[in-house]
Tab-separated table of C-alpha atoms and ligand atoms in Angstrom:
chain	number	residue	atom	x	y	z
A	226	UNK	CA	0.000	0.000	0.000
A	227	UNK	CA	1.338	3.448	-0.880
A	228	UNK	CA	2.198	5.566	2.148
A	229	UNK	CA	0.416	8.894	2.200
A	230	UNK	CA	2.878	11.599	3.153
A	231	UNK	CA	1.949	14.148	5.814
A	232	UNK	CA	2.360	17.909	5.485
A	233	UNK	CA	2.040	20.390	8.344
A	234	UNK	CA	1.247	24.017	7.508
A	235	UNK	CA	1.539	26.567	10.313
A	236	UNK	CA	-0.955	29.402	10.125
A	237	UNK	CA	-2.815	27.066	7.805
A	238	UNK	CA	-6.154	28.818	8.112
A	239	UNK	CA	-4.984	32.203	6.807
A	240	UNK	CA	-5.159	33.406	3.213
A	241	UNK	CA	-1.862	31.950	2.022
A	242	UNK	CA	-2.034	29.029	4.471
A	243	UNK	CA	-5.381	27.891	3.095
A	244	UNK	CA	-4.117	27.971	-0.496
A	245	UNK	CA	-1.051	25.948	0.533
A	246	UNK	CA	-3.154	23.360	2.415
A	247	UNK	CA	-5.453	22.919	-0.584
A	248	UNK	CA	-2.621	22.668	-3.089
A	249	UNK	CA	-0.713	20.103	-1.007
A	250	UNK	CA	-3.823	18.000	-0.579
A	251	UNK	CA	-4.342	18.072	-4.335
A	252	UNK	CA	-0.706	16.923	-4.662
A	253	UNK	CA	-1.577	13.843	-2.585
A	254	UNK	CA	-0.522	14.812	0.926
A	255	UNK	CA	-2.481	14.339	4.120
A	256	UNK	CA	-2.509	17.904	5.398
A	257	UNK	CA	-2.596	19.281	8.931
A	258	UNK	CA	-3.094	22.988	9.572
A	259	UNK	CA	-2.160	24.763	12.781
A	260	UNK	CA	-4.242	27.607	14.163
A	261	UNK	CA	-3.505	30.047	16.943
A	262	UNK	CA	-5.206	30.101	20.358
A	263	UNK	CA	-6.796	33.431	19.238
A	264	UNK	CA	-8.702	31.717	16.416
A	265	UNK	CA	-12.287	31.397	17.600
A	266	UNK	CA	-13.694	29.343	14.735
A	267	UNK	CA	-11.400	26.590	13.492
A	268	UNK	CA	-14.491	24.392	13.057
A	269	UNK	CA	-15.971	26.962	10.687
A	270	UNK	CA	-12.853	26.860	8.526
A	271	UNK	CA	-12.761	23.053	8.558
A	272	UNK	CA	-16.430	22.901	7.579
A	273	UNK	CA	-15.935	25.401	4.743
A	274	UNK	CA	-13.000	23.348	3.484
A	275	UNK	CA	-15.076	20.168	3.629
A	276	UNK	CA	-17.740	21.922	1.521
A	277	UNK	CA	-15.037	22.546	-1.082
A	278	UNK	CA	-13.969	18.896	-0.982
A	279	UNK	CA	-10.919	19.194	1.286
A	280	UNK	CA	-10.318	17.185	4.471
A	281	UNK	CA	-7.771	18.649	6.829
A	282	UNK	CA	-6.745	17.997	10.413
A	283	UNK	CA	-6.342	21.019	12.662
A	284	UNK	CA	-4.020	21.553	15.628
A	285	UNK	CA	-4.206	24.481	18.022
A	286	UNK	CA	-0.769	25.824	18.949
A	287	UNK	CA	1.032	29.000	19.880
A	288	UNK	CA	3.909	28.580	17.431
A	289	UNK	CA	5.913	31.179	19.357
A	290	UNK	CA	5.938	28.923	22.413
A	291	UNK	CA	8.515	26.147	22.429
A	292	UNK	CA	6.772	23.767	24.816
A	293	UNK	CA	3.414	24.175	23.081
A	294	UNK	CA	5.011	23.504	19.680
A	295	UNK	CA	6.745	20.402	21.014
A	296	UNK	CA	3.506	19.098	22.468
A	297	UNK	CA	1.602	19.757	19.247
A	298	UNK	CA	4.107	18.008	16.967
A	299	UNK	CA	4.246	14.988	19.293
A	300	UNK	CA	0.443	14.842	19.149
A	301	UNK	CA	0.523	15.057	15.348
A	302	UNK	CA	3.121	12.293	15.142
A	303	UNK	CA	1.124	10.020	17.398
A	304	UNK	CA	-2.050	10.624	15.364
A	305	UNK	CA	-0.632	10.790	11.836
A	306	UNK	CA	2.379	8.492	12.224
A	307	UNK	CA	4.827	10.624	10.257
A	308	UNK	CA	5.820	14.105	9.124
A	309	UNK	CA	7.196	14.716	5.635
A	310	UNK	CA	6.727	18.407	4.905
A	311	UNK	CA	6.783	21.362	7.290
A	312	UNK	CA	5.674	24.715	5.910
A	313	UNK	CA	6.564	27.487	8.370
A	314	UNK	CA	3.936	29.922	7.171
A	315	UNK	CA	2.571	31.510	10.371
A	316	UNK	CA	3.260	35.220	10.414
A	317	UNK	CA	1.971	38.558	11.657
A	318	UNK	CA	2.719	42.236	11.091
A	319	UNK	CA	2.803	45.085	13.619
A	320	UNK	CA	3.771	47.917	11.266
A	321	UNK	CA	5.054	51.183	12.778
A	322	UNK	CA	8.093	53.353	12.210
A	323	UNK	CA	10.760	52.523	14.782
A	324	UNK	CA	10.182	55.846	16.517
A	325	UNK	CA	6.632	54.713	17.323
A	326	UNK	CA	7.203	50.987	17.651
A	327	UNK	CA	6.657	49.487	21.099
A	328	UNK	CA	8.770	46.716	22.545
A	329	UNK	CA	5.726	44.429	22.377
A	330	UNK	CA	5.455	45.034	18.608
A	331	UNK	CA	9.008	43.784	18.263
A	332	UNK	CA	8.620	40.791	20.579
A	333	UNK	CA	5.326	39.582	19.109
A	334	UNK	CA	6.584	39.733	15.527
A	335	UNK	CA	9.862	38.016	16.388
A	336	UNK	CA	8.258	35.197	18.331
A	337	UNK	CA	5.480	34.482	15.826
A	338	UNK	CA	7.525	34.875	12.649
A	339	UNK	CA	10.976	33.703	13.728
A	340	UNK	CA	10.918	31.789	17.019
A	341	UNK	CA	8.213	29.645	15.429
A	342	UNK	CA	10.644	28.512	12.716
A	343	UNK	CA	13.030	27.241	15.382
A	344	UNK	CA	10.239	25.759	17.515
A	345	UNK	CA	8.634	23.741	14.713
A	346	UNK	CA	11.749	22.802	12.738
A	347	UNK	CA	13.395	21.536	15.925
A	348	UNK	CA	10.540	19.033	16.321
A	349	UNK	CA	10.350	18.124	12.629
A	350	UNK	CA	13.920	17.134	11.840
A	351	UNK	CA	14.067	14.004	13.972
A	352	UNK	CA	11.124	12.220	12.328
A	353	UNK	CA	12.256	13.422	8.895
A	354	UNK	CA	15.771	12.035	9.420
A	355	UNK	CA	14.321	8.751	10.702
A	356	UNK	CA	12.117	8.517	7.590
A	357	UNK	CA	15.088	9.165	5.300
A	358	UNK	CA	13.985	12.566	4.009
A	359	UNK	CA	11.693	15.535	4.245
A	360	UNK	CA	11.022	19.112	3.281
A	361	UNK	CA	11.107	22.305	5.343
A	362	UNK	CA	9.783	25.390	3.588
A	363	UNK	CA	10.029	28.768	5.292
A	364	UNK	CA	7.665	31.446	4.053
A	365	UNK	CA	9.560	34.724	4.236
A	366	UNK	CA	8.816	37.952	2.360
A	367	UNK	CA	10.121	40.398	-0.218
A	368	UNK	CA	10.345	42.777	2.722
A	369	UNK	CA	12.960	40.541	4.321
A	370	UNK	CA	15.018	40.946	1.149
A	371	UNK	CA	14.594	44.681	0.539
A	372	UNK	CA	13.240	46.210	3.772
A	373	UNK	CA	10.013	48.173	4.098
A	374	UNK	CA	9.029	51.410	5.821
A	375	UNK	CA	7.366	50.621	9.135
A	376	UNK	CA	8.636	47.043	9.250
A	377	UNK	CA	11.935	46.965	11.157
A	378	UNK	CA	10.496	44.079	13.181
A	379	UNK	CA	8.938	42.151	10.274
A	380	UNK	CA	11.851	42.719	7.870
A	381	UNK	CA	14.338	41.589	10.535
A	382	UNK	CA	12.374	38.414	11.287
A	383	UNK	CA	11.846	37.599	7.611
A	384	UNK	CA	15.527	38.166	6.725
A	385	UNK	CA	16.603	36.020	9.680
A	386	UNK	CA	14.435	33.152	8.464
A	387	UNK	CA	16.673	32.775	5.462
A	388	UNK	CA	19.838	32.655	7.584
A	389	UNK	CA	18.195	29.809	9.463
A	390	UNK	CA	17.302	28.132	6.146
A	391	UNK	CA	20.865	28.236	4.861
A	392	UNK	CA	22.417	26.860	8.048
A	393	UNK	CA	19.847	24.086	8.459
A	394	UNK	CA	20.094	23.181	4.749
A	395	UNK	CA	23.782	22.416	5.338
A	396	UNK	CA	23.014	20.293	8.388
A	397	UNK	CA	20.224	18.350	6.701
A	398	UNK	CA	21.660	17.814	3.208
A	399	UNK	CA	23.060	14.362	3.948
A	400	UNK	CA	19.738	13.252	5.431
A	401	UNK	CA	17.640	13.960	2.332
A	402	UNK	CA	15.857	16.814	4.084
A	403	UNK	CA	15.788	19.979	1.983
A	404	UNK	CA	15.312	23.384	3.584
A	405	UNK	CA	14.257	26.353	1.479
A	406	UNK	CA	12.868	29.861	1.773
A	407	UNK	CA	10.059	31.245	-0.349
A	408	UNK	CA	9.872	35.038	-0.410
A	409	UNK	CA	6.516	36.234	-1.701
A	410	UNK	CA	5.764	39.813	-2.591
A	411	UNK	CA	2.413	41.428	-1.898
A	412	UNK	CA	-0.396	38.888	-2.210
A	413	UNK	CA	-4.158	39.235	-2.335
A	414	UNK	CA	-4.632	38.156	1.299
A	415	UNK	CA	-6.203	39.860	4.296
A	416	UNK	CA	-2.764	40.816	5.675
A	417	UNK	CA	-2.115	42.951	2.613
A	418	UNK	CA	-5.598	44.154	1.726
A	419	UNK	CA	-5.898	45.438	5.326
A	420	UNK	CA	-3.419	48.235	4.581
A	421	UNK	CA	-5.089	51.596	3.955
A	422	UNK	CA	-6.377	52.074	0.400
A	423	UNK	CA	-4.182	55.133	-0.002
A	424	UNK	CA	-1.055	53.134	0.907
A	425	UNK	CA	-2.086	50.379	-1.513
A	426	UNK	CA	-2.553	52.664	-4.509
A	427	UNK	CA	0.215	55.162	-3.891
A	428	UNK	CA	2.932	53.012	-2.337
A	429	UNK	CA	2.416	49.281	-2.919
A	430	UNK	CA	0.977	48.737	-6.407
A	431	UNK	CA	3.374	51.178	-8.145
A	432	UNK	CA	6.304	49.060	-6.904
A	433	UNK	CA	5.069	45.904	-8.661
A	434	UNK	CA	6.044	45.746	-12.366
A	435	UNK	CA	3.471	43.023	-13.072
A	436	UNK	CA	0.903	45.603	-11.949
A	437	UNK	CA	-1.161	43.539	-9.528
A	438	UNK	CA	-1.051	41.674	-6.244
A	439	UNK	CA	0.029	38.057	-6.379
A	440	UNK	CA	-2.486	35.267	-5.866
A	441	UNK	CA	-1.994	32.918	-2.894
A	442	UNK	CA	-2.412	29.991	-5.317
A	443	UNK	CA	0.650	31.154	-7.244
A	444	UNK	CA	2.787	30.816	-4.121
A	445	UNK	CA	1.082	27.533	-3.196
A	446	UNK	CA	2.162	26.092	-6.562
A	447	UNK	CA	5.789	26.880	-5.748
A	448	UNK	CA	5.439	25.323	-2.285
A	449	UNK	CA	3.986	22.181	-3.898
A	450	UNK	CA	6.979	21.972	-6.225
A	451	UNK	CA	9.451	22.343	-3.339
A	452	UNK	CA	7.522	19.639	-1.455
A	453	UNK	CA	7.793	17.192	-4.320
A	454	UNK	CA	10.369	14.451	-4.951
A	455	UNK	CA	11.400	16.357	-8.100
A	456	UNK	CA	12.781	19.197	-5.967
A	457	UNK	CA	15.340	17.037	-4.123
A	458	UNK	CA	18.297	19.046	-5.510
A	459	UNK	CA	16.923	22.424	-4.415
A	460	UNK	CA	18.137	23.270	-0.930
A	461	UNK	CA	19.273	26.411	0.869
A	462	UNK	CA	17.573	28.492	-1.816
A	463	UNK	CA	15.571	31.673	-1.372
A	464	UNK	CA	13.022	31.774	-4.171
A	465	UNK	CA	11.439	35.140	-4.866
A	466	UNK	CA	7.861	35.298	-6.145
A	467	UNK	CA	7.017	38.968	-6.222
A	468	UNK	CA	5.852	40.157	-9.655
A	469	UNK	CA	9.259	41.672	-10.409
A	470	UNK	CA	9.202	43.996	-7.391
A	471	UNK	CA	12.675	43.030	-6.236
A	472	UNK	CA	15.386	41.123	-8.083
A	473	UNK	CA	18.506	40.026	-6.287
B	666	CAA	N1	7.748	55.605	2.622
B	666	CAA	C1	8.243	56.810	2.911
B	666	CAA	N2	7.703	57.626	3.841
B	666	CAA	C2	6.630	57.171	4.481
B	666	CAA	C3	6.067	55.915	4.227
B	666	CAA	C4	6.666	55.121	3.245
B	666	CAA	N3	6.192	53.916	2.922
B	666	CAA	N4	4.998	55.755	5.043
B	666	CAA	C5	4.900	56.870	5.797
B	666	CAA	N5	5.876	57.725	5.437
B	666	CAA	C6	6.151	59.023	5.983
B	666	CAA	C7	4.860	59.759	6.312
B	666	CAA	O1	4.385	60.422	5.159
B	666	CAA	C8	5.285	60.676	7.423
B	666	CAA	O2	5.930	61.788	6.876
B	666	CAA	P1	5.714	63.227	7.519
B	666	CAA	O3	6.208	63.121	8.942
B	666	CAA	O4	6.545	64.109	6.647
B	666	CAA	O5	4.249	63.475	7.426
B	666	CAA	C9	6.344	59.897	8.172
B	666	CAA	O6	6.810	58.898	7.231
B	666	CAA	C10	5.800	59.181	9.391
B	666	CAA	O7	4.596	58.567	9.028
B	666	CAA	P2	3.637	57.972	10.078
B	666	CAA	O8	3.590	58.848	11.277
B	666	CAA	O9	2.364	57.623	9.392
B	666	CAA	O10	4.427	56.655	10.484
B	666	CAA	P3	3.924	55.471	11.331
B	666	CAA	O11	4.944	55.110	12.316
B	666	CAA	O12	2.536	55.691	11.835
B	666	CAA	O13	3.895	54.275	10.284
B	666	CAA	C11	2.895	52.976	8.589
B	666	CAA	C12	3.234	54.373	9.089
B	666	CAA	C13	1.955	52.271	9.543
B	666	CAA	C14	4.118	52.106	8.436
B	666	CAA	C15	2.235	53.239	7.256
B	666	CAA	O14	3.179	53.855	6.415
B	666	CAA	C16	1.731	51.975	6.604
B	666	CAA	O15	0.664	51.483	6.918
B	666	CAA	N6	2.502	51.494	5.636
B	666	CAA	C17	2.154	50.309	4.925
B	666	CAA	C18	2.715	49.145	5.599
B	666	CAA	C19	2.607	47.990	4.668
B	666	CAA	O16	2.562	48.095	3.467
B	666	CAA	N7	2.587	46.860	5.240
B	666	CAA	C20	2.535	45.687	4.445
B	666	CAA	C21	1.844	44.651	5.206
B	666	CAA	S1	1.693	43.229	4.227
B	666	CAA	C22	3.175	42.457	4.270
B	666	CAA	O17	4.090	42.888	4.861
B	666	CAA	C23	3.212	41.143	3.552
B	666	CAA	C24	4.493	40.949	2.882
B	666	CAA	O18	5.261	40.128	3.345
B	666	CAA	C25	4.800	41.644	1.634
């Protein structure tokens, strides 16, 4: 009997997370989505996904908390039996110029966007090594590559994710575990469409040569490729998907 591989997507119920969960399920994975303790209606999301023909498992976790992340991954392993793909997708913004930024804005963004990558990857590598391979995909941002006004916290966390990727890619290469960063530009998700209309039209859209926001499904397609057996030679890479906004 063919083994069905298991993918875990943190922040799986958000705009990009949902697209990634759906795409990985269509690629043949059993998919688990994490949601934060602040999410009041995970059942609503699961039901809506079922209506669209998707069956996901959901795990509540504060990805910024080490012990909670450890507990959650152990629970997943005992229920699902394996872990093949980890997509570190959970992320938040607390945009403010540094002059106005509060210490809490810094701490919250660092723990959710960066500590989470350590917390989850630390749990994932052991089962992946034991299984003879795996995939870790860190969802960063164009703003980690080029910086953005009002995002000293977010840009720092997103840039640091790729340092983590490169170091862990070296450690994991001989185990068949690839570790990569995906750096999306501005996507049509709530995180981006929540910015004031004026900022969108005068500051964001003019920076994007393709002339539009990206679709979450476009990024999900790249994540599916990196999750596949075909992508075994891609590791330590930072793949930009940003409509031409930033080329490095
Ligand atoms: N570039 C240059 N100058 C800017 C600026 C910008 N982007 N934004 C504001 N300024 C200027 C203001 O005009 C103002 O100038 P004056 O003092 O001369 O009037 C000065 O900087 C200070 O402005 P504010 O007092 O408004 O600054 P603030 O600390 O309140 O922060 C902000 C403003 C909240 C950052 C606001 O600019 C904003 O909402 N920007 C958009 C943030 C954004 O795009 N976030 C993206 C979220 S999505 C995402 O990040 C996903 C991803 O990965 C791509």
